[in-house]
Every structure is written in structure tokens, then in C-alpha cells.
PDB file of C-alpha atoms in Angstrom:
ATOM      1  CA  UNK A 278      25.715  89.025  67.050  1.00 78.00           C
ATOM      2  CA  UNK A 279      25.550  86.058  69.436  1.00 80.00           C
ATOM      3  CA  UNK A 280      27.006  86.221  72.896  1.00 90.00           C
ATOM      4  CA  UNK A 281      29.197  83.506  74.270  1.00 90.00           C
ATOM      5  CA  UNK A 282      26.613  81.872  76.298  1.00 92.00           C
ATOM      6  CA  UNK A 283      24.105  81.845  73.305  1.00 92.00           C
ATOM      7  CA  UNK A 284      26.875  80.445  71.000  1.00 92.00           C
ATOM      8  CA  UNK A 285      27.648  77.803  73.476  1.00 94.00           C
ATOM      9  CA  UNK A 286      23.953  76.817  73.808  1.00 94.00           C
ATOM     10  CA  UNK A 287      23.684  76.721  69.875  1.00 94.00           C
ATOM     11  CA  UNK A 288      26.616  74.258  69.711  1.00 95.00           C
ATOM     12  CA  UNK A 289      25.205  72.191  72.482  1.00 96.00           C
ATOM     13  CA  UNK A 290      21.827  72.128  70.740  1.00 96.00           C
ATOM     14  CA  UNK A 291      23.469  71.263  67.462  1.00 96.00           C
ATOM     15  CA  UNK A 292      25.361  68.272  68.977  1.00 97.00           C
ATOM     16  CA  UNK A 293      22.240  67.094  70.759  1.00 97.00           C
ATOM     17  CA  UNK A 294      20.358  67.237  67.462  1.00 97.00           C
ATOM     18  CA  UNK A 295      23.177  65.204  65.747  1.00 97.00           C
ATOM     19  CA  UNK A 296      23.204  62.755  68.617  1.00 97.00           C
ATOM     20  CA  UNK A 297      19.438  62.336  68.611  1.00 97.00           C
ATOM     21  CA  UNK A 298      19.560  61.785  64.782  1.00 97.00           C
ATOM     22  CA  UNK A 299      22.111  58.948  65.117  1.00 97.00           C
ATOM     23  CA  UNK A 300      20.160  57.380  67.967  1.00 97.00           C
ATOM     24  CA  UNK A 301      16.935  57.574  65.893  1.00 98.00           C
ATOM     25  CA  UNK A 302      18.702  56.026  62.937  1.00 98.00           C
ATOM     26  CA  UNK A 303      19.944  53.213  65.181  1.00 97.00           C
ATOM     27  CA  UNK A 304      16.586  52.739  66.619  1.00 98.00           C
ATOM     28  CA  UNK A 305      15.046  52.392  63.160  1.00 98.00           C
ATOM     29  CA  UNK A 306      17.562  49.899  62.013  1.00 97.00           C
ATOM     30  CA  UNK A 307      17.021  47.901  65.292  1.00 98.00           C
ATOM     31  CA  UNK A 308      13.332  47.884  64.680  1.00 97.00           C
ATOM     32  CA  UNK A 309      13.761  46.723  61.060  1.00 97.00           C
ATOM     33  CA  UNK A 310      16.037  43.966  62.445  1.00 97.00           C
ATOM     34  CA  UNK A 311      13.460  42.927  65.078  1.00 97.00           C
ATOM     35  CA  UNK A 312      10.689  42.847  62.367  1.00 97.00           C
ATOM     36  CA  UNK A 313      12.821  40.547  60.043  1.00 96.00           C
ATOM     37  CA  UNK A 314      13.678  38.361  63.097  1.00 97.00           C
ATOM     38  CA  UNK A 315       9.980  38.000  64.002  1.00 96.00           C
ATOM     39  CA  UNK A 316       9.135  37.211  60.352  1.00 96.00           C
ATOM     40  CA  UNK A 317      12.028  34.514  60.311  1.00 95.00           C
ATOM     41  CA  UNK A 318      10.794  33.053  63.602  1.00 94.00           C
ATOM     42  CA  UNK A 319       7.279  32.799  62.154  1.00 92.00           C
ATOM     43  CA  UNK A 320       8.573  31.074  58.966  1.00 92.00           C
ATOM     44  CA  UNK A 321      10.577  28.603  61.121  1.00 90.00           C
ATOM     45  CA  UNK A 322       7.411  27.938  63.262  1.00 90.00           C
ATOM     46  CA  UNK A 323       5.402  27.365  60.113  1.00 90.00           C
ATOM     47  CA  UNK A 324       8.014  24.915  58.660  1.00 90.00           C
ATOM     48  CA  UNK A 325       8.697  23.172  62.022  1.00 90.00           C
ATOM     49  CA  UNK A 326       5.246  21.501  62.099  1.00 89.00           C
ATOM     50  CA  UNK A 327       5.450  19.515  58.907  1.00 90.00           C
ATOM     51  CA  UNK A 328       9.232  18.842  59.437  1.00 91.00           C
ATOM     52  CA  UNK A 329       8.404  17.332  62.833  1.00 92.00           C
ATOM     53  CA  UNK A 330       5.588  15.314  61.309  1.00 92.00           C
ATOM     54  CA  UNK A 331       8.011  14.049  58.637  1.00 93.00           C
ATOM     55  CA  UNK A 332      10.393  13.050  61.237  1.00 95.00           C
ATOM     56  CA  UNK A 333       7.846  11.312  63.368  1.00 94.00           C
ATOM     57  CA  UNK A 334       6.801   9.252  60.237  1.00 94.00           C
ATOM     58  CA  UNK A 335      10.364   8.348  59.516  1.00 95.00           C
ATOM     59  CA  UNK A 336      10.931   7.131  62.973  1.00 95.00           C
ATOM     60  CA  UNK A 337       7.677   5.145  62.886  1.00 95.00           C
ATOM     61  CA  UNK A 338       8.739   3.473  59.719  1.00 96.00           C
ATOM     62  CA  UNK A 339      12.182   2.853  61.092  1.00 95.00           C
ATOM     63  CA  UNK A 340      10.725   1.163  64.206  1.00 94.00           C
ATOM     64  CA  UNK A 341       8.544  -0.986  61.963  1.00 94.00           C
ATOM     65  CA  UNK A 342      11.559  -2.083  59.918  1.00 94.00           C
ATOM     66  CA  UNK A 343      13.424  -2.887  63.117  1.00 93.00           C
ATOM     67  CA  UNK A 344      10.634  -5.028  64.333  1.00 91.00           C
ATOM     68  CA  UNK A 345      10.738  -6.942  61.012  1.00 91.00           C
ATOM     69  CA  UNK A 346      14.355  -7.284  61.329  1.00 92.00           C
ATOM     70  CA  UNK A 347      14.133  -8.642  64.718  1.00 92.00           C
ATOM     71  CA  UNK A 348      11.572 -11.254  63.637  1.00 90.00           C
ATOM     72  CA  UNK A 349      13.995 -12.298  60.792  1.00 92.00           C
ATOM     73  CA  UNK A 350      16.933 -12.477  63.131  1.00 92.00           C
ATOM     74  CA  UNK A 351      14.977 -14.751  65.542  1.00 91.00           C
ATOM     75  CA  UNK A 352      14.017 -16.979  62.657  1.00 92.00           C
ATOM     76  CA  UNK A 353      17.525 -17.191  61.329  1.00 92.00           C
ATOM     77  CA  UNK A 354      18.688 -18.063  64.838  1.00 92.00           C
ATOM     78  CA  UNK A 355      16.080 -20.924  64.819  1.00 92.00           C
ATOM     79  CA  UNK A 356      17.159 -22.083  61.408  1.00 93.00           C
ATOM     80  CA  UNK A 357      20.802 -22.139  62.714  1.00 93.00           C
ATOM     81  CA  UNK A 358      19.938 -24.353  65.587  1.00 93.00           C
ATOM     82  CA  UNK A 359      18.046 -26.702  63.249  1.00 92.00           C
ATOM     83  CA  UNK A 360      20.902 -26.914  60.916  1.00 92.00           C
ATOM     84  CA  UNK A 361      23.172 -27.715  63.828  1.00 91.00           C
ATOM     85  CA  UNK A 362      20.862 -30.428  65.088  1.00 89.00           C
ATOM     86  CA  UNK A 363      20.626 -31.980  61.579  1.00 89.00           C
ATOM     87  CA  UNK A 364      24.497 -31.766  61.272  1.00 87.00           C
ATOM     88  CA  UNK A 365      24.819 -33.688  64.550  1.00 86.00           C
ATOM     89  CA  UNK A 366      22.351 -36.391  63.626  1.00 85.00           C
ATOM     90  CA  UNK A 367      23.869 -36.826  60.283  1.00 82.00           C
ATOM     91  CA  UNK A 368      27.427 -37.188  61.701  1.00 80.00           C
ATOM     92  CA  UNK A 369      26.081 -39.678  64.169  1.00 80.00           C
ATOM     93  CA  UNK A 370      24.086 -41.739  61.641  1.00 79.00           C
ATOM     94  CA  UNK A 371      26.564 -41.658  58.764  1.00 77.00           C
ATOM     95  CA  UNK A 372      29.800 -40.877  60.549  1.00 76.00           C
ATOM     96  CA  UNK A 373      30.486 -44.241  62.063  1.00 79.00           C
ATOM     97  CA  UNK A 374      29.545 -46.456  58.986  1.00 80.00           C
ATOM     98  CA  UNK A 375      31.466 -44.121  56.593  1.00 78.00           C
ATOM     99  CA  UNK A 376      34.522 -44.347  58.764  1.00 79.00           C
ATOM    100  CA  UNK A 377      34.264 -48.023  59.046  1.00 83.00           C
ATOM    101  CA  UNK A 378      33.782 -48.365  55.221  1.00 84.00           C
ATOM    102  CA  UNK A 379      36.887 -46.189  54.548  1.00 84.00           C
ATOM    103  CA  UNK A 380      38.925 -48.150  57.016  1.00 86.00           C
ATOM    104  CA  UNK A 381      37.751 -51.388  55.441  1.00 86.00           C
ATOM    105  CA  UNK A 382      38.632 -50.245  51.922  1.00 89.00           C
ATOM    106  CA  UNK A 383      42.033 -48.920  53.116  1.00 88.00           C
ATOM    107  CA  UNK A 384      42.621 -52.443  54.581  1.00 87.00           C
ATOM    108  CA  UNK A 385      41.701 -54.160  51.332  1.00 88.00           C
ATOM    109  CA  UNK A 386      43.897 -51.930  49.193  1.00 87.00           C
ATOM    110  CA  UNK A 387      46.792 -52.370  51.571  1.00 86.00           C
ATOM    111  CA  UNK A 388      46.418 -56.169  51.572  1.00 84.00           C
ATOM    112  CA  UNK A 389      46.109 -56.248  47.786  1.00 84.00           C
ATOM    113  CA  UNK A 390      49.115 -54.000  47.365  1.00 79.00           C
ATOM    114  CA  UNK A 391      51.187 -56.090  49.763  1.00 73.00           C
ATOM    115  CA  UNK A 392      50.196 -59.209  47.774  1.00 69.00           C
ATOM    116  CA  UNK A 393      51.257 -57.807  44.560  1.00 64.00           C
ATOM    117  CA  UNK A 394      54.493 -56.731  46.159  1.00 62.00           C
ATOM    118  CA  UNK A 395      55.188 -60.256  47.275  1.00 64.00           C
ATOM    119  CA  UNK A 396      55.066 -61.613  43.666  1.00 64.00           C
ATOM    120  CA  UNK A 397      58.538 -62.567  42.315  1.00 61.00           C
ATOM    121  CA  UNK A 398      59.761 -60.103  39.962  1.00 59.00           C
ATOM    122  CA  UNK A 399      59.476 -60.941  36.189  1.00 66.00           C
ATOM    123  CA  UNK A 400      62.565 -62.653  34.623  1.00 72.00           C
ATOM    124  CA  UNK A 401      64.411 -60.334  32.451  1.00 72.00           C
ATOM    125  CA  UNK A 402      64.426 -61.232  28.812  1.00 76.00           C
ATOM    126  CA  UNK A 403      67.697 -62.737  27.567  1.00 77.00           C
ATOM    127  CA  UNK A 404      69.516 -60.474  24.998  1.00 78.00           C
ATOM    128  CA  UNK A 405      69.339 -63.109  22.273  1.00 76.00           C
ATOM    129  CA  UNK A 406      65.659 -63.301  22.397  1.00 76.00           C
ATOM    130  CA  UNK A 407      65.259 -59.541  22.539  1.00 77.00           C
ATOM    131  CA  UNK A 408      67.429 -59.195  19.362  1.00 80.00           C
ATOM    132  CA  UNK A 409      65.231 -61.875  17.584  1.00 80.00           C
ATOM    133  CA  UNK A 410      62.035 -60.063  18.584  1.00 78.00           C
ATOM    134  CA  UNK A 411      63.334 -56.732  17.326  1.00 81.00           C
ATOM    135  CA  UNK A 412      64.531 -58.249  14.118  1.00 82.00           C
ATOM    136  CA  UNK A 413      61.062 -59.719  13.393  1.00 80.00           C
ATOM    137  CA  UNK A 414      59.392 -56.478  14.210  1.00 72.00           C
ATOM    138  CA  UNK A 415      57.079 -57.909  16.989  1.00 62.00           C
ATOM    139  CA  UNK A 416      56.597 -56.108  20.152  1.00 56.00           C
ATOM    140  CA  UNK A 417      56.894 -57.652  23.683  1.00 52.00           C
ATOM    141  CA  UNK A 418      53.978 -59.943  24.452  1.00 49.00           C
TER     142      UNK A 418
END
């Protein structure tokens, strides 16, 4: 049989073996995780190059479009200034005469209207004449 010291040494050796087994298992899992991480980093590195190239192309095209938009904006500003100038000229050239013509036509209408209002009212038709006219079937002349 085993003595007390030998038994204690056997138990300690058994616990050390179990501990080393768990540590070995953990190290194997950690090594596998590090391998997968390295593979993932390699894949990301392979995909990052073309992705960055695509992004650079997109930014380049966006800058070209912004340049075109800037040109169009400047041209629209020029057109706006031209339209404003034409409007000013047209209002200067036609505004005065049109206002004068409108005032003149208003004055003529007002004068003709006042003249018509100054006419004496038409005489009312006598009742006897109205009765004769209605009896004969003729309308008012």
C-alpha cells in the first residue's frame, strides 16, 4: 500500500495533470482563435484595396459633378442678372407710355360716361299709347 506522503504526491500529480490538460486545451483554442483572426485580417486586407479604389473613383466622380454644378450655378446667376436688366429696360421703355395710354383711356371713358349721364332721361310712355301698342302686338320702338 501507499504511504500518506506517496498518496499526497499522487493526488498532487493528478491535479497537476488535470490543470495542465485544461491549460493545454485553452491554449489550443486560443491558437485556433488567433489563426482565424489572422485569416480574417488577411481577407480584410485583400478586400480593402479594391474597396478604397472604388471609393476614390466615387469621390473623383462626385468632384467632377460638383464642378459641373458650379459652372451651371454661375451660368444661372448670369442669366438671372440678364433677365433683371431686361426687365428694368422693358419697364423703362414701355412702362411710361403704357401708363399714359391707360390714363388717357380712363379719362376718355370717364368723359364719355359723364356725357351720357348728362342726357335728359327718356320721357315715360303715356299709358294710353302703351295700351294701343300692346293691343296692336307691336313692341316698343
